[in-house]
Amino acid sequence: MTNKKLFQIALLKRDYTFDKLAKEINLSRQSMSYKVNNLRKFTDSEIESIDKVLNLTVEEKENIFFAK
């Protein structure tokens, strides 16, 4: 489950928008929205791409994408 609030904070810290990030990882804005809102799951490769683009810490990555 994705922690939407922490995801948004990570984007803001790095001056990214959902649209900008979606384009960089070749994901449509709609698909990004579905995944951030937990209607669909991010794939492992999408998580790795987001991690690489945003340069997330291990803690950020775990807290955003593996929230309970």
mmCIF file with all atom_site columns, N, CA, C and O in Angstrom, residues 17-48:
data_model
loop_
_atom_site.group_PDB
_atom_site.id
_atom_site.type_symbol
_atom_site.label_atom_id
_atom_site.label_alt_id
_atom_site.label_comp_id
_atom_site.label_asym_id
_atom_site.label_entity_id
_atom_site.label_seq_id
_atom_site.pdbx_PDB_ins_code
_atom_site.Cartn_x
_atom_site.Cartn_y
_atom_site.Cartn_z
_atom_site.occupancy
_atom_site.B_iso_or_equiv
_atom_site.pdbx_formal_charge
_atom_site.auth_seq_id
_atom_site.auth_comp_id
_atom_site.auth_asym_id
_atom_site.auth_atom_id
_atom_site.pdbx_PDB_model_num
ATOM 1   N N  . THR A 1 17 ? 6.368  17.218 -9.698  1.00 0.00 ? 17 THR A N  1
ATOM 2   C CA . THR A 1 17 ? 4.911  17.056 -9.709  1.00 0.00 ? 17 THR A CA 1
ATOM 3   C C  . THR A 1 17 ? 4.624  15.618 -10.132 1.00 0.00 ? 17 THR A C  1
ATOM 4   O O  . THR A 1 17 ? 5.506  14.928 -10.660 1.00 0.00 ? 17 THR A O  1
ATOM 5   N N  . PHE A 1 18 ? 3.373  15.192 -9.941  1.00 0.00 ? 18 PHE A N  1
ATOM 6   C CA . PHE A 1 18 ? 2.988  13.858 -10.414 1.00 0.00 ? 18 PHE A CA 1
ATOM 7   C C  . PHE A 1 18 ? 3.214  13.761 -11.918 1.00 0.00 ? 18 PHE A C  1
ATOM 8   O O  . PHE A 1 18 ? 3.724  12.771 -12.421 1.00 0.00 ? 18 PHE A O  1
ATOM 9   N N  . ASP A 1 19 ? 2.824  14.815 -12.643 1.00 0.00 ? 19 ASP A N  1
ATOM 10  C CA . ASP A 1 19 ? 2.972  14.814 -14.103 1.00 0.00 ? 19 ASP A CA 1
ATOM 11  C C  . ASP A 1 19 ? 4.426  14.663 -14.526 1.00 0.00 ? 19 ASP A C  1
ATOM 12  O O  . ASP A 1 19 ? 4.754  13.861 -15.407 1.00 0.00 ? 19 ASP A O  1
ATOM 13  N N  . LYS A 1 20 ? 5.304  15.448 -13.926 1.00 0.00 ? 20 LYS A N  1
ATOM 14  C CA . LYS A 1 20 ? 6.726  15.411 -14.272 1.00 0.00 ? 20 LYS A CA 1
ATOM 15  C C  . LYS A 1 20 ? 7.317  14.034 -13.985 1.00 0.00 ? 20 LYS A C  1
ATOM 16  O O  . LYS A 1 20 ? 8.039  13.472 -14.812 1.00 0.00 ? 20 LYS A O  1
ATOM 17  N N  . LEU A 1 21 ? 6.995  13.489 -12.822 1.00 0.00 ? 21 LEU A N  1
ATOM 18  C CA . LEU A 1 21 ? 7.510  12.166 -12.464 1.00 0.00 ? 21 LEU A CA 1
ATOM 19  C C  . LEU A 1 21 ? 6.943  11.097 -13.395 1.00 0.00 ? 21 LEU A C  1
ATOM 20  O O  . LEU A 1 21 ? 7.676  10.228 -13.872 1.00 0.00 ? 21 LEU A O  1
ATOM 21  N N  . ALA A 1 22 ? 5.659  11.163 -13.666 1.00 0.00 ? 22 ALA A N  1
ATOM 22  C CA . ALA A 1 22 ? 5.019  10.180 -14.550 1.00 0.00 ? 22 ALA A CA 1
ATOM 23  C C  . ALA A 1 22 ? 5.708  10.161 -15.917 1.00 0.00 ? 22 ALA A C  1
ATOM 24  O O  . ALA A 1 22 ? 6.004  9.091  -16.459 1.00 0.00 ? 22 ALA A O  1
ATOM 25  N N  . LYS A 1 23 ? 5.983  11.334 -16.467 1.00 0.00 ? 23 LYS A N  1
ATOM 26  C CA . LYS A 1 23 ? 6.655  11.411 -17.768 1.00 0.00 ? 23 LYS A CA 1
ATOM 27  C C  . LYS A 1 23 ? 8.048  10.790 -17.704 1.00 0.00 ? 23 LYS A C  1
ATOM 28  O O  . LYS A 1 23 ? 8.447  10.074 -18.619 1.00 0.00 ? 23 LYS A O  1
ATOM 29  N N  . GLU A 1 24 ? 8.776  11.065 -16.634 1.00 0.00 ? 24 GLU A N  1
ATOM 30  C CA . GLU A 1 24 ? 10.148 10.557 -16.521 1.00 0.00 ? 24 GLU A CA 1
ATOM 31  C C  . GLU A 1 24 ? 10.212 9.042  -16.401 1.00 0.00 ? 24 GLU A C  1
ATOM 32  O O  . GLU A 1 24 ? 11.200 8.433  -16.800 1.00 0.00 ? 24 GLU A O  1
ATOM 33  N N  . ILE A 1 25 ? 9.168  8.432  -15.853 1.00 0.00 ? 25 ILE A N  1
ATOM 34  C CA . ILE A 1 25 ? 9.189  6.971  -15.713 1.00 0.00 ? 25 ILE A CA 1
ATOM 35  C C  . ILE A 1 25 ? 8.266  6.286  -16.721 1.00 0.00 ? 25 ILE A C  1
ATOM 36  O O  . ILE A 1 25 ? 7.948  5.112  -16.595 1.00 0.00 ? 25 ILE A O  1
ATOM 37  N N  . ASN A 1 26 ? 7.820  7.051  -17.728 1.00 0.00 ? 26 ASN A N  1
ATOM 38  C CA . ASN A 1 26 ? 6.968  6.524  -18.806 1.00 0.00 ? 26 ASN A CA 1
ATOM 39  C C  . ASN A 1 26 ? 5.665  5.910  -18.295 1.00 0.00 ? 26 ASN A C  1
ATOM 40  O O  . ASN A 1 26 ? 5.298  4.799  -18.652 1.00 0.00 ? 26 ASN A O  1
ATOM 41  N N  . LEU A 1 27 ? 4.982  6.663  -17.471 1.00 0.00 ? 27 LEU A N  1
ATOM 42  C CA . LEU A 1 27 ? 3.700  6.244  -16.921 1.00 0.00 ? 27 LEU A CA 1
ATOM 43  C C  . LEU A 1 27 ? 2.702  7.361  -17.204 1.00 0.00 ? 27 LEU A C  1
ATOM 44  O O  . LEU A 1 27 ? 3.049  8.535  -17.104 1.00 0.00 ? 27 LEU A O  1
ATOM 45  N N  . SER A 1 28 ? 1.488  7.014  -17.558 1.00 0.00 ? 28 SER A N  1
ATOM 46  C CA . SER A 1 28 ? 0.497  8.056  -17.814 1.00 0.00 ? 28 SER A CA 1
ATOM 47  C C  . SER A 1 28 ? 0.094  8.723  -16.500 1.00 0.00 ? 28 SER A C  1
ATOM 48  O O  . SER A 1 28 ? 0.232  8.140  -15.420 1.00 0.00 ? 28 SER A O  1
ATOM 49  N N  . ARG A 1 29 ? -0.401 9.931  -16.605 1.00 0.00 ? 29 ARG A N  1
ATOM 50  C CA . ARG A 1 29 ? -0.864 10.673 -15.416 1.00 0.00 ? 29 ARG A CA 1
ATOM 51  C C  . ARG A 1 29 ? -1.969 9.884  -14.722 1.00 0.00 ? 29 ARG A C  1
ATOM 52  O O  . ARG A 1 29 ? -2.018 9.803  -13.501 1.00 0.00 ? 29 ARG A O  1
ATOM 53  N N  . GLN A 1 30 ? -2.859 9.293  -15.504 1.00 0.00 ? 30 GLN A N  1
ATOM 54  C CA . GLN A 1 30 ? -3.969 8.516  -14.952 1.00 0.00 ? 30 GLN A CA 1
ATOM 55  C C  . GLN A 1 30 ? -3.462 7.288  -14.196 1.00 0.00 ? 30 GLN A C  1
ATOM 56  O O  . GLN A 1 30 ? -3.915 6.999  -13.091 1.00 0.00 ? 30 GLN A O  1
ATOM 57  N N  . SER A 1 31 ? -2.513 6.572  -14.775 1.00 0.00 ? 31 SER A N  1
ATOM 58  C CA . SER A 1 31 ? -1.944 5.396  -14.099 1.00 0.00 ? 31 SER A CA 1
ATOM 59  C C  . SER A 1 31 ? -1.258 5.793  -12.800 1.00 0.00 ? 31 SER A C  1
ATOM 60  O O  . SER A 1 31 ? -1.395 5.110  -11.786 1.00 0.00 ? 31 SER A O  1
ATOM 61  N N  . MET A 1 32 ? -0.523 6.905  -12.832 1.00 0.00 ? 32 MET A N  1
ATOM 62  C CA . MET A 1 32 ? 0.139  7.399  -11.623 1.00 0.00 ? 32 MET A CA 1
ATOM 63  C C  . MET A 1 32 ? -0.903 7.692  -10.550 1.00 0.00 ? 32 MET A C  1
ATOM 64  O O  . MET A 1 32 ? -0.744 7.312  -9.392  1.00 0.00 ? 32 MET A O  1
ATOM 65  N N  . SER A 1 33 ? -1.990 8.337  -10.936 1.00 0.00 ? 33 SER A N  1
ATOM 66  C CA . SER A 1 33 ? -3.055 8.666  -9.991  1.00 0.00 ? 33 SER A CA 1
ATOM 67  C C  . SER A 1 33 ? -3.661 7.401  -9.370  1.00 0.00 ? 33 SER A C  1
ATOM 68  O O  . SER A 1 33 ? -3.862 7.331  -8.161  1.00 0.00 ? 33 SER A O  1
ATOM 69  N N  . TYR A 1 34 ? -3.955 6.415  -10.206 1.00 0.00 ? 34 TYR A N  1
ATOM 70  C CA . TYR A 1 34 ? -4.515 5.154  -9.700  1.00 0.00 ? 34 TYR A CA 1
ATOM 71  C C  . TYR A 1 34 ? -3.579 4.515  -8.671  1.00 0.00 ? 34 TYR A C  1
ATOM 72  O O  . TYR A 1 34 ? -4.015 4.021  -7.642  1.00 0.00 ? 34 TYR A O  1
ATOM 73  N N  . LYS A 1 35 ? -2.309 4.538  -8.965  1.00 0.00 ? 35 LYS A N  1
ATOM 74  C CA . LYS A 1 35 ? -1.345 3.864  -8.094  1.00 0.00 ? 35 LYS A CA 1
ATOM 75  C C  . LYS A 1 35 ? -1.102 4.627  -6.799  1.00 0.00 ? 35 LYS A C  1
ATOM 76  O O  . LYS A 1 35 ? -1.032 4.028  -5.733  1.00 0.00 ? 35 LYS A O  1
ATOM 77  N N  . VAL A 1 36 ? -1.013 5.940  -6.896  1.00 0.00 ? 36 VAL A N  1
ATOM 78  C CA . VAL A 1 36 ? -0.814 6.749  -5.685  1.00 0.00 ? 36 VAL A CA 1
ATOM 79  C C  . VAL A 1 36 ? -2.037 6.659  -4.775  1.00 0.00 ? 36 VAL A C  1
ATOM 80  O O  . VAL A 1 36 ? -1.908 6.668  -3.551  1.00 0.00 ? 36 VAL A O  1
ATOM 81  N N  . ASN A 1 37 ? -3.208 6.525  -5.367  1.00 0.00 ? 37 ASN A N  1
ATOM 82  C CA . ASN A 1 37 ? -4.445 6.432  -4.589  1.00 0.00 ? 37 ASN A CA 1
ATOM 83  C C  . ASN A 1 37 ? -4.821 4.996  -4.236  1.00 0.00 ? 37 ASN A C  1
ATOM 84  O O  . ASN A 1 37 ? -5.937 4.717  -3.797  1.00 0.00 ? 37 ASN A O  1
ATOM 85  N N  . ASN A 1 38 ? -3.889 4.072  -4.440  1.00 0.00 ? 38 ASN A N  1
ATOM 86  C CA . ASN A 1 38 ? -4.047 2.663  -4.059  1.00 0.00 ? 38 ASN A CA 1
ATOM 87  C C  . ASN A 1 38 ? -5.188 1.938  -4.763  1.00 0.00 ? 38 ASN A C  1
ATOM 88  O O  . ASN A 1 38 ? -5.762 0.999  -4.226  1.00 0.00 ? 38 ASN A O  1
ATOM 89  N N  . LEU A 1 39 ? -5.486 2.363  -5.979  1.00 0.00 ? 39 LEU A N  1
ATOM 90  C CA . LEU A 1 39 ? -6.470 1.643  -6.787  1.00 0.00 ? 39 LEU A CA 1
ATOM 91  C C  . LEU A 1 39 ? -5.775 0.553  -7.598  1.00 0.00 ? 39 LEU A C  1
ATOM 92  O O  . LEU A 1 39 ? -6.404 -0.422 -8.008  1.00 0.00 ? 39 LEU A O  1
ATOM 93  N N  . ARG A 1 40 ? -4.484 0.744  -7.816  1.00 0.00 ? 40 ARG A N  1
ATOM 94  C CA . ARG A 1 40 ? -3.614 -0.251 -8.451  1.00 0.00 ? 40 ARG A CA 1
ATOM 95  C C  . ARG A 1 40 ? -2.281 -0.211 -7.715  1.00 0.00 ? 40 ARG A C  1
ATOM 96  O O  . ARG A 1 40 ? -1.951 0.776  -7.075  1.00 0.00 ? 40 ARG A O  1
ATOM 97  N N  . LYS A 1 41 ? -1.509 -1.272 -7.860  1.00 0.00 ? 41 LYS A N  1
ATOM 98  C CA . LYS A 1 41 ? -0.206 -1.335 -7.183  1.00 0.00 ? 41 LYS A CA 1
ATOM 99  C C  . LYS A 1 41 ? 0.915  -0.911 -8.131  1.00 0.00 ? 41 LYS A C  1
ATOM 100 O O  . LYS A 1 41 ? 0.858  -1.177 -9.326  1.00 0.00 ? 41 LYS A O  1
ATOM 101 N N  . PHE A 1 42 ? 1.926  -0.244 -7.560  1.00 0.00 ? 42 PHE A N  1
ATOM 102 C CA . PHE A 1 42 ? 3.141  0.028  -8.310  1.00 0.00 ? 42 PHE A CA 1
ATOM 103 C C  . PHE A 1 42 ? 3.867  -1.290 -8.529  1.00 0.00 ? 42 PHE A C  1
ATOM 104 O O  . PHE A 1 42 ? 3.917  -2.134 -7.632  1.00 0.00 ? 42 PHE A O  1
ATOM 105 N N  . THR A 1 43 ? 4.437  -1.472 -9.706  1.00 0.00 ? 43 THR A N  1
ATOM 106 C CA . THR A 1 43 ? 5.260  -2.661 -9.957  1.00 0.00 ? 43 THR A CA 1
ATOM 107 C C  . THR A 1 43 ? 6.633  -2.430 -9.336  1.00 0.00 ? 43 THR A C  1
ATOM 108 O O  . THR A 1 43 ? 7.008  -1.290 -9.033  1.00 0.00 ? 43 THR A O  1
ATOM 109 N N  . ASP A 1 44 ? 7.381  -3.502 -9.171  1.00 0.00 ? 44 ASP A N  1
ATOM 110 C CA . ASP A 1 44 ? 8.736  -3.387 -8.629  1.00 0.00 ? 44 ASP A CA 1
ATOM 111 C C  . ASP A 1 44 ? 9.596  -2.476 -9.507  1.00 0.00 ? 44 ASP A C  1
ATOM 112 O O  . ASP A 1 44 ? 10.360 -1.660 -8.997  1.00 0.00 ? 44 ASP A O  1
ATOM 113 N N  . SER A 1 45 ? 9.459  -2.614 -10.819 1.00 0.00 ? 45 SER A N  1
ATOM 114 C CA . SER A 1 45 ? 10.277 -1.789 -11.717 1.00 0.00 ? 45 SER A CA 1
ATOM 115 C C  . SER A 1 45 ? 9.873  -0.320 -11.643 1.00 0.00 ? 45 SER A C  1
ATOM 116 O O  . SER A 1 45 ? 10.735 0.559  -11.745 1.00 0.00 ? 45 SER A O  1
ATOM 117 N N  . GLU A 1 46 ? 8.600  -0.028 -11.446 1.00 0.00 ? 46 GLU A N  1
ATOM 118 C CA . GLU A 1 46 ? 8.152  1.359  -11.282 1.00 0.00 ? 46 GLU A CA 1
ATOM 119 C C  . GLU A 1 46 ? 8.703  1.958  -9.990  1.00 0.00 ? 46 GLU A C  1
ATOM 120 O O  . GLU A 1 46 ? 9.159  3.102  -9.965  1.00 0.00 ? 46 GLU A O  1
ATOM 121 N N  . ILE A 1 47 ? 8.685  1.165  -8.929  1.00 0.00 ? 47 ILE A N  1
ATOM 122 C CA . ILE A 1 47 ? 9.226  1.623  -7.648  1.00 0.00 ? 47 ILE A CA 1
ATOM 123 C C  . ILE A 1 47 ? 10.721 1.921  -7.797  1.00 0.00 ? 47 ILE A C  1
ATOM 124 O O  . ILE A 1 47 ? 11.198 2.953  -7.327  1.00 0.00 ? 47 ILE A O  1
ATOM 125 N N  . GLU A 1 48 ? 11.433 1.050  -8.479  1.00 0.00 ? 48 GLU A N  1
ATOM 126 C CA . GLU A 1 48 ? 12.870 1.264  -8.682  1.00 0.00 ? 48 GLU A CA 1
ATOM 127 C C  . GLU A 1 48 ? 13.125 2.511  -9.533  1.00 0.00 ? 48 GLU A C  1
ATOM 128 O O  . GLU A 1 48 ? 14.046 3.279  -9.256  1.00 0.00 ? 48 GLU A O  1
#
